[in-house]
Amino acid sequence: MRAAIRLAEKGMETNSGGPFGAVVVKNGEIIAEGFNRVTSDNDPTAHAEIIAIREACKKLGTFQLDDCEIYTSCEPCPMCLGAIYWARPKKVYYACHREDAAAASFDDQFIYDELDLKIEDRKIEFVNLIRDEGLPLFEKWKAKMDKTEY
Amino acid sequence: MRAAIRLAEKGMETNSGGPFGAVVVKNGEIIAEGFNRVTSDNDPTAHAEIIAIREACKKLGTFQLDDCEIYTSCEPCPMCLGAIYWARPKKVYYACHREDAAAASFDDQFIYDELDLKIEDRKIEFVNLIRDEGLPLFEKWKAKMDKTEY
């Protein structure tokens, strides 16, 4: 965890982005690191956890982090939490709470609240269109013989 | 939306990943495209919306998608929804519902359910560690004079 916190500090001090760091650990060894690079990379998805997960998967040659642990300097935002569920590590350690991030003007808590709202009540408008034309894709997927499930 | 659905189909047919596509539109023009590449890229974060958002931001040289609209072939998963909130487009159009994705064996609904649970009740274990050592970073952030807020 101290490595994750050091990365968070490094990212902030180099003006890469906010004060967030994360590492992925496998068999007691750090296999990937990340710190927030949203503003330096012009990439709103470049959160510490996303960067560390992508690097770890690249290194392991897999899209799953079985038997890995993630250490992050702050409770993951909904985007990173989603990424963690897709990557499926066995455990996550975090230092600060989402409320700590919110108190420093980060949107984490706001986004958690929005996710809980019905789609029609959200701040960003979500509009449903031509579902009937999208649905057949899922039928094709279900019937597909050579697919890799994830 | 039909462009997003066509991308979804293309991604599935080329065995890049699941049947999901997205485009980012600005001033009536498609400025970025994405389709799911999770399994081909070994990247659990390579969802259609994430790829399209990253490409759009790169093209615009910004970490915000003001005045942009996102068209996605399926209601975003929590990761992508989080990414959308960080990118802040003005509107999102979607074709299929999250339940349609779940019916085709995608974890979207499961992850939405997990996010609603208390952190101690989740399937992936979350453990809090040395918050006191992480907290000073947020104080430094708040006091930082040359930061770029996002």
Short mmCIF file of N, CA and C in Angstrom, two decimals, chain A residues 1-90:
data_model
loop_
_atom_site.label_atom_id
_atom_site.label_comp_id
_atom_site.label_asym_id
_atom_site.label_seq_id
_atom_site.Cartn_x
_atom_site.Cartn_y
_atom_site.Cartn_z
N MET A 1 0.83 -1.21 0.00
CA MET A 1 0.00 0.00 0.00
C MET A 1 0.86 1.25 0.00
N ARG A 2 2.02 1.13 0.67
CA ARG A 2 2.87 2.33 0.68
C ARG A 2 3.39 2.64 -0.73
N ALA A 3 3.60 1.61 -1.54
CA ALA A 3 4.02 1.83 -2.92
C ALA A 3 2.92 2.55 -3.69
N ALA A 4 1.67 2.19 -3.45
CA ALA A 4 0.54 2.85 -4.13
C ALA A 4 0.45 4.31 -3.71
N ILE A 5 0.65 4.56 -2.44
CA ILE A 5 0.59 5.95 -1.94
C ILE A 5 1.74 6.77 -2.50
N ARG A 6 2.92 6.14 -2.60
CA ARG A 6 4.08 6.86 -3.18
C ARG A 6 3.80 7.21 -4.65
N LEU A 7 3.17 6.29 -5.37
CA LEU A 7 2.83 6.56 -6.77
C LEU A 7 1.84 7.72 -6.87
N ALA A 8 0.87 7.73 -5.96
CA ALA A 8 -0.12 8.81 -5.95
C ALA A 8 0.58 10.16 -5.78
N GLU A 9 1.55 10.17 -4.88
CA GLU A 9 2.29 11.40 -4.62
C GLU A 9 3.12 11.81 -5.83
N LYS A 10 3.77 10.83 -6.43
CA LYS A 10 4.58 11.10 -7.62
C LYS A 10 3.73 11.68 -8.75
N GLY A 11 2.56 11.08 -8.97
CA GLY A 11 1.67 11.55 -10.04
C GLY A 11 1.23 12.98 -9.82
N MET A 12 0.92 13.27 -8.56
CA MET A 12 0.49 14.64 -8.24
C MET A 12 1.64 15.62 -8.42
N GLU A 13 2.80 15.23 -7.94
CA GLU A 13 3.94 16.16 -7.99
C GLU A 13 4.43 16.43 -9.41
N THR A 14 4.23 15.45 -10.30
CA THR A 14 4.65 15.65 -11.70
C THR A 14 3.51 16.23 -12.53
N ASN A 15 2.43 16.66 -11.87
CA ASN A 15 1.27 17.22 -12.57
C ASN A 15 0.71 16.29 -13.64
N SER A 16 0.69 15.00 -13.31
CA SER A 16 0.10 14.03 -14.23
C SER A 16 -1.41 14.01 -14.10
N GLY A 17 -1.87 14.22 -12.87
CA GLY A 17 -3.30 14.18 -12.60
C GLY A 17 -3.52 14.23 -11.10
N GLY A 18 -4.64 13.71 -10.63
CA GLY A 18 -4.96 13.74 -9.22
C GLY A 18 -4.09 12.80 -8.39
N PRO A 19 -4.18 12.91 -7.07
CA PRO A 19 -3.31 12.14 -6.15
C PRO A 19 -3.81 10.72 -5.92
N PHE A 20 -3.69 9.90 -6.96
CA PHE A 20 -4.17 8.52 -6.86
C PHE A 20 -3.12 7.58 -7.44
N GLY A 21 -2.84 6.49 -6.71
CA GLY A 21 -1.88 5.50 -7.18
C GLY A 21 -2.39 4.10 -6.92
N ALA A 22 -1.92 3.14 -7.70
CA ALA A 22 -2.35 1.75 -7.52
C ALA A 22 -1.27 0.80 -8.00
N VAL A 23 -1.21 -0.37 -7.38
CA VAL A 23 -0.31 -1.43 -7.86
C VAL A 23 -1.08 -2.74 -7.91
N VAL A 24 -0.65 -3.63 -8.81
CA VAL A 24 -1.20 -4.98 -8.87
C VAL A 24 -0.12 -5.92 -8.38
N VAL A 25 -0.51 -6.80 -7.47
CA VAL A 25 0.45 -7.72 -6.84
C VAL A 25 0.07 -9.16 -7.19
N LYS A 26 1.06 -9.94 -7.57
CA LYS A 26 0.84 -11.37 -7.78
C LYS A 26 1.96 -12.13 -7.08
N ASN A 27 1.62 -13.12 -6.33
CA ASN A 27 2.59 -13.90 -5.56
C ASN A 27 3.53 -13.00 -4.75
N GLY A 28 2.95 -11.99 -4.13
CA GLY A 28 3.73 -11.12 -3.26
C GLY A 28 4.64 -10.14 -3.97
N GLU A 29 4.49 -10.05 -5.29
CA GLU A 29 5.36 -9.16 -6.05
C GLU A 29 4.54 -8.15 -6.84
N ILE A 30 5.01 -6.91 -6.89
CA ILE A 30 4.32 -5.89 -7.70
C ILE A 30 4.58 -6.19 -9.17
N ILE A 31 3.49 -6.41 -9.93
CA ILE A 31 3.68 -6.69 -11.36
C ILE A 31 3.25 -5.51 -12.24
N ALA A 32 2.55 -4.56 -11.65
CA ALA A 32 2.15 -3.39 -12.45
C ALA A 32 1.84 -2.22 -11.52
N GLU A 33 2.08 -1.02 -12.05
CA GLU A 33 1.86 0.20 -11.28
C GLU A 33 1.08 1.21 -12.11
N GLY A 34 0.40 2.10 -11.43
CA GLY A 34 -0.27 3.18 -12.15
C GLY A 34 -0.47 4.38 -11.26
N PHE A 35 -0.44 5.56 -11.85
CA PHE A 35 -0.94 6.74 -11.14
C PHE A 35 -1.79 7.53 -12.11
N ASN A 36 -2.66 8.34 -11.56
CA ASN A 36 -3.61 9.11 -12.36
C ASN A 36 -2.89 9.99 -13.39
N ARG A 37 -3.33 9.87 -14.64
CA ARG A 37 -2.73 10.67 -15.72
C ARG A 37 -3.80 11.34 -16.57
N VAL A 38 -4.94 11.63 -15.96
CA VAL A 38 -6.08 12.18 -16.69
C VAL A 38 -5.71 13.46 -17.44
N THR A 39 -5.13 14.41 -16.71
CA THR A 39 -4.91 15.71 -17.34
C THR A 39 -3.66 15.74 -18.21
N SER A 40 -2.64 14.98 -17.85
CA SER A 40 -1.42 14.98 -18.68
C SER A 40 -1.63 14.20 -19.97
N ASP A 41 -2.43 13.13 -19.93
CA ASP A 41 -2.66 12.31 -21.12
C ASP A 41 -3.92 12.71 -21.89
N ASN A 42 -4.67 13.70 -21.38
CA ASN A 42 -5.99 13.99 -21.97
C ASN A 42 -6.80 12.71 -22.10
N ASP A 43 -6.91 11.98 -21.02
CA ASP A 43 -7.63 10.71 -21.05
C ASP A 43 -8.43 10.57 -19.75
N PRO A 44 -9.74 10.80 -19.81
CA PRO A 44 -10.55 10.74 -18.59
C PRO A 44 -10.61 9.33 -17.98
N THR A 45 -10.16 8.32 -18.73
CA THR A 45 -10.17 6.95 -18.20
C THR A 45 -8.82 6.58 -17.58
N ALA A 46 -7.84 7.49 -17.62
CA ALA A 46 -6.49 7.16 -17.14
C ALA A 46 -6.37 7.29 -15.63
N HIS A 47 -7.23 6.57 -14.93
CA HIS A 47 -7.13 6.50 -13.47
C HIS A 47 -6.07 5.46 -13.11
N ALA A 48 -5.55 5.59 -11.89
CA ALA A 48 -4.46 4.72 -11.44
C ALA A 48 -4.80 3.23 -11.60
N GLU A 49 -5.99 2.85 -11.15
CA GLU A 49 -6.36 1.42 -11.19
C GLU A 49 -6.47 0.90 -12.62
N ILE A 50 -7.07 1.74 -13.50
CA ILE A 50 -7.24 1.33 -14.90
C ILE A 50 -5.87 1.10 -15.53
N ILE A 51 -4.95 2.03 -15.28
CA ILE A 51 -3.60 1.92 -15.85
C ILE A 51 -2.89 0.67 -15.32
N ALA A 52 -3.00 0.45 -14.00
CA ALA A 52 -2.33 -0.71 -13.40
C ALA A 52 -2.95 -2.03 -13.90
N ILE A 53 -4.26 -2.06 -14.02
CA ILE A 53 -4.94 -3.28 -14.51
C ILE A 53 -4.53 -3.58 -15.94
N ARG A 54 -4.53 -2.53 -16.78
CA ARG A 54 -4.16 -2.75 -18.19
C ARG A 54 -2.73 -3.24 -18.30
N GLU A 55 -1.84 -2.66 -17.50
CA GLU A 55 -0.44 -3.06 -17.56
C GLU A 55 -0.26 -4.49 -17.06
N ALA A 56 -0.96 -4.81 -15.99
CA ALA A 56 -0.84 -6.18 -15.43
C ALA A 56 -1.34 -7.21 -16.43
N CYS A 57 -2.47 -6.93 -17.08
CA CYS A 57 -3.03 -7.88 -18.05
C CYS A 57 -2.08 -8.05 -19.24
N LYS A 58 -1.52 -6.94 -19.66
CA LYS A 58 -0.57 -6.98 -20.78
C LYS A 58 0.61 -7.87 -20.42
N LYS A 59 1.12 -7.66 -19.21
CA LYS A 59 2.27 -8.43 -18.75
C LYS A 59 1.94 -9.92 -18.64
N LEU A 60 0.75 -10.22 -18.13
CA LEU A 60 0.37 -11.62 -17.93
C LEU A 60 -0.20 -12.26 -19.20
N GLY A 61 -0.51 -11.44 -20.21
CA GLY A 61 -1.08 -11.97 -21.45
C GLY A 61 -2.46 -12.56 -21.24
N THR A 62 -3.26 -11.89 -20.43
CA THR A 62 -4.60 -12.38 -20.13
C THR A 62 -5.55 -11.21 -19.88
N PHE A 63 -6.84 -11.43 -19.96
CA PHE A 63 -7.79 -10.35 -19.66
C PHE A 63 -8.41 -10.54 -18.28
N GLN A 64 -7.77 -11.37 -17.45
CA GLN A 64 -8.28 -11.66 -16.10
C GLN A 64 -7.13 -11.60 -15.11
N LEU A 65 -7.39 -11.03 -13.93
CA LEU A 65 -6.33 -10.96 -12.92
C LEU A 65 -6.54 -11.97 -11.79
N ASP A 66 -6.77 -13.22 -12.19
CA ASP A 66 -6.91 -14.29 -11.19
C ASP A 66 -5.69 -14.29 -10.29
N ASP A 67 -5.94 -14.53 -9.01
CA ASP A 67 -4.85 -14.66 -8.05
C ASP A 67 -4.02 -13.39 -7.89
N CYS A 68 -4.57 -12.28 -8.32
CA CYS A 68 -3.87 -11.01 -8.11
C CYS A 68 -4.61 -10.20 -7.05
N GLU A 69 -3.86 -9.27 -6.45
CA GLU A 69 -4.46 -8.33 -5.51
C GLU A 69 -4.14 -6.92 -6.00
N ILE A 70 -5.09 -6.03 -5.79
CA ILE A 70 -4.88 -4.64 -6.16
C ILE A 70 -4.79 -3.80 -4.89
N TYR A 71 -3.78 -2.96 -4.83
CA TYR A 71 -3.64 -2.00 -3.73
C TYR A 71 -3.83 -0.63 -4.33
N THR A 72 -4.79 0.13 -3.80
CA THR A 72 -5.05 1.46 -4.36
C THR A 72 -5.12 2.49 -3.23
N SER A 73 -4.58 3.66 -3.51
CA SER A 73 -4.48 4.67 -2.46
C SER A 73 -5.84 5.22 -2.04
N CYS A 74 -6.88 4.96 -2.84
CA CYS A 74 -8.22 5.44 -2.50
C CYS A 74 -9.26 4.44 -3.00
N GLU A 75 -10.34 4.32 -2.28
CA GLU A 75 -11.45 3.48 -2.71
C GLU A 75 -11.78 3.78 -4.18
N PRO A 76 -11.90 2.76 -5.01
CA PRO A 76 -12.08 3.01 -6.45
C PRO A 76 -13.37 3.78 -6.76
N CYS A 77 -13.30 4.63 -7.78
CA CYS A 77 -14.51 5.30 -8.29
C CYS A 77 -15.33 4.24 -9.03
N PRO A 78 -16.57 4.53 -9.40
CA PRO A 78 -17.41 3.52 -10.07
C PRO A 78 -16.77 2.98 -11.35
N MET A 79 -16.08 3.83 -12.11
CA MET A 79 -15.43 3.34 -13.33
C MET A 79 -14.39 2.28 -12.98
N CYS A 80 -13.54 2.60 -12.00
CA CYS A 80 -12.47 1.67 -11.63
C CYS A 80 -13.04 0.43 -10.94
N LEU A 81 -14.09 0.62 -10.18
CA LEU A 81 -14.72 -0.53 -9.54
C LEU A 81 -15.27 -1.48 -10.60
N GLY A 82 -15.89 -0.90 -11.63
CA GLY A 82 -16.36 -1.73 -12.75
C GLY A 82 -15.19 -2.47 -13.39
N ALA A 83 -14.10 -1.75 -13.63
CA ALA A 83 -12.92 -2.37 -14.25
C ALA A 83 -12.39 -3.51 -13.39
N ILE A 84 -12.43 -3.30 -12.08
CA ILE A 84 -11.96 -4.34 -11.15
C ILE A 84 -12.85 -5.58 -11.26
N TYR A 85 -14.15 -5.38 -11.34
CA TYR A 85 -15.04 -6.54 -11.49
C TYR A 85 -14.81 -7.27 -12.79
N TRP A 86 -14.55 -6.53 -13.87
CA TRP A 86 -14.26 -7.20 -15.14
C TRP A 86 -12.92 -7.92 -15.08
N ALA A 87 -11.95 -7.39 -14.34
CA ALA A 87 -10.62 -8.01 -14.27
C ALA A 87 -10.58 -9.15 -13.25
N ARG A 88 -11.50 -9.11 -12.29
CA ARG A 88 -11.69 -10.17 -11.31
C ARG A 88 -10.43 -10.57 -10.52
N PRO A 89 -9.80 -9.62 -9.85
CA PRO A 89 -8.71 -9.97 -8.93
C PRO A 89 -9.31 -10.64 -7.70
N LYS A 90 -8.46 -11.25 -6.86
CA LYS A 90 -9.07 -11.93 -5.71
C LYS A 90 -9.35 -10.99 -4.53
#
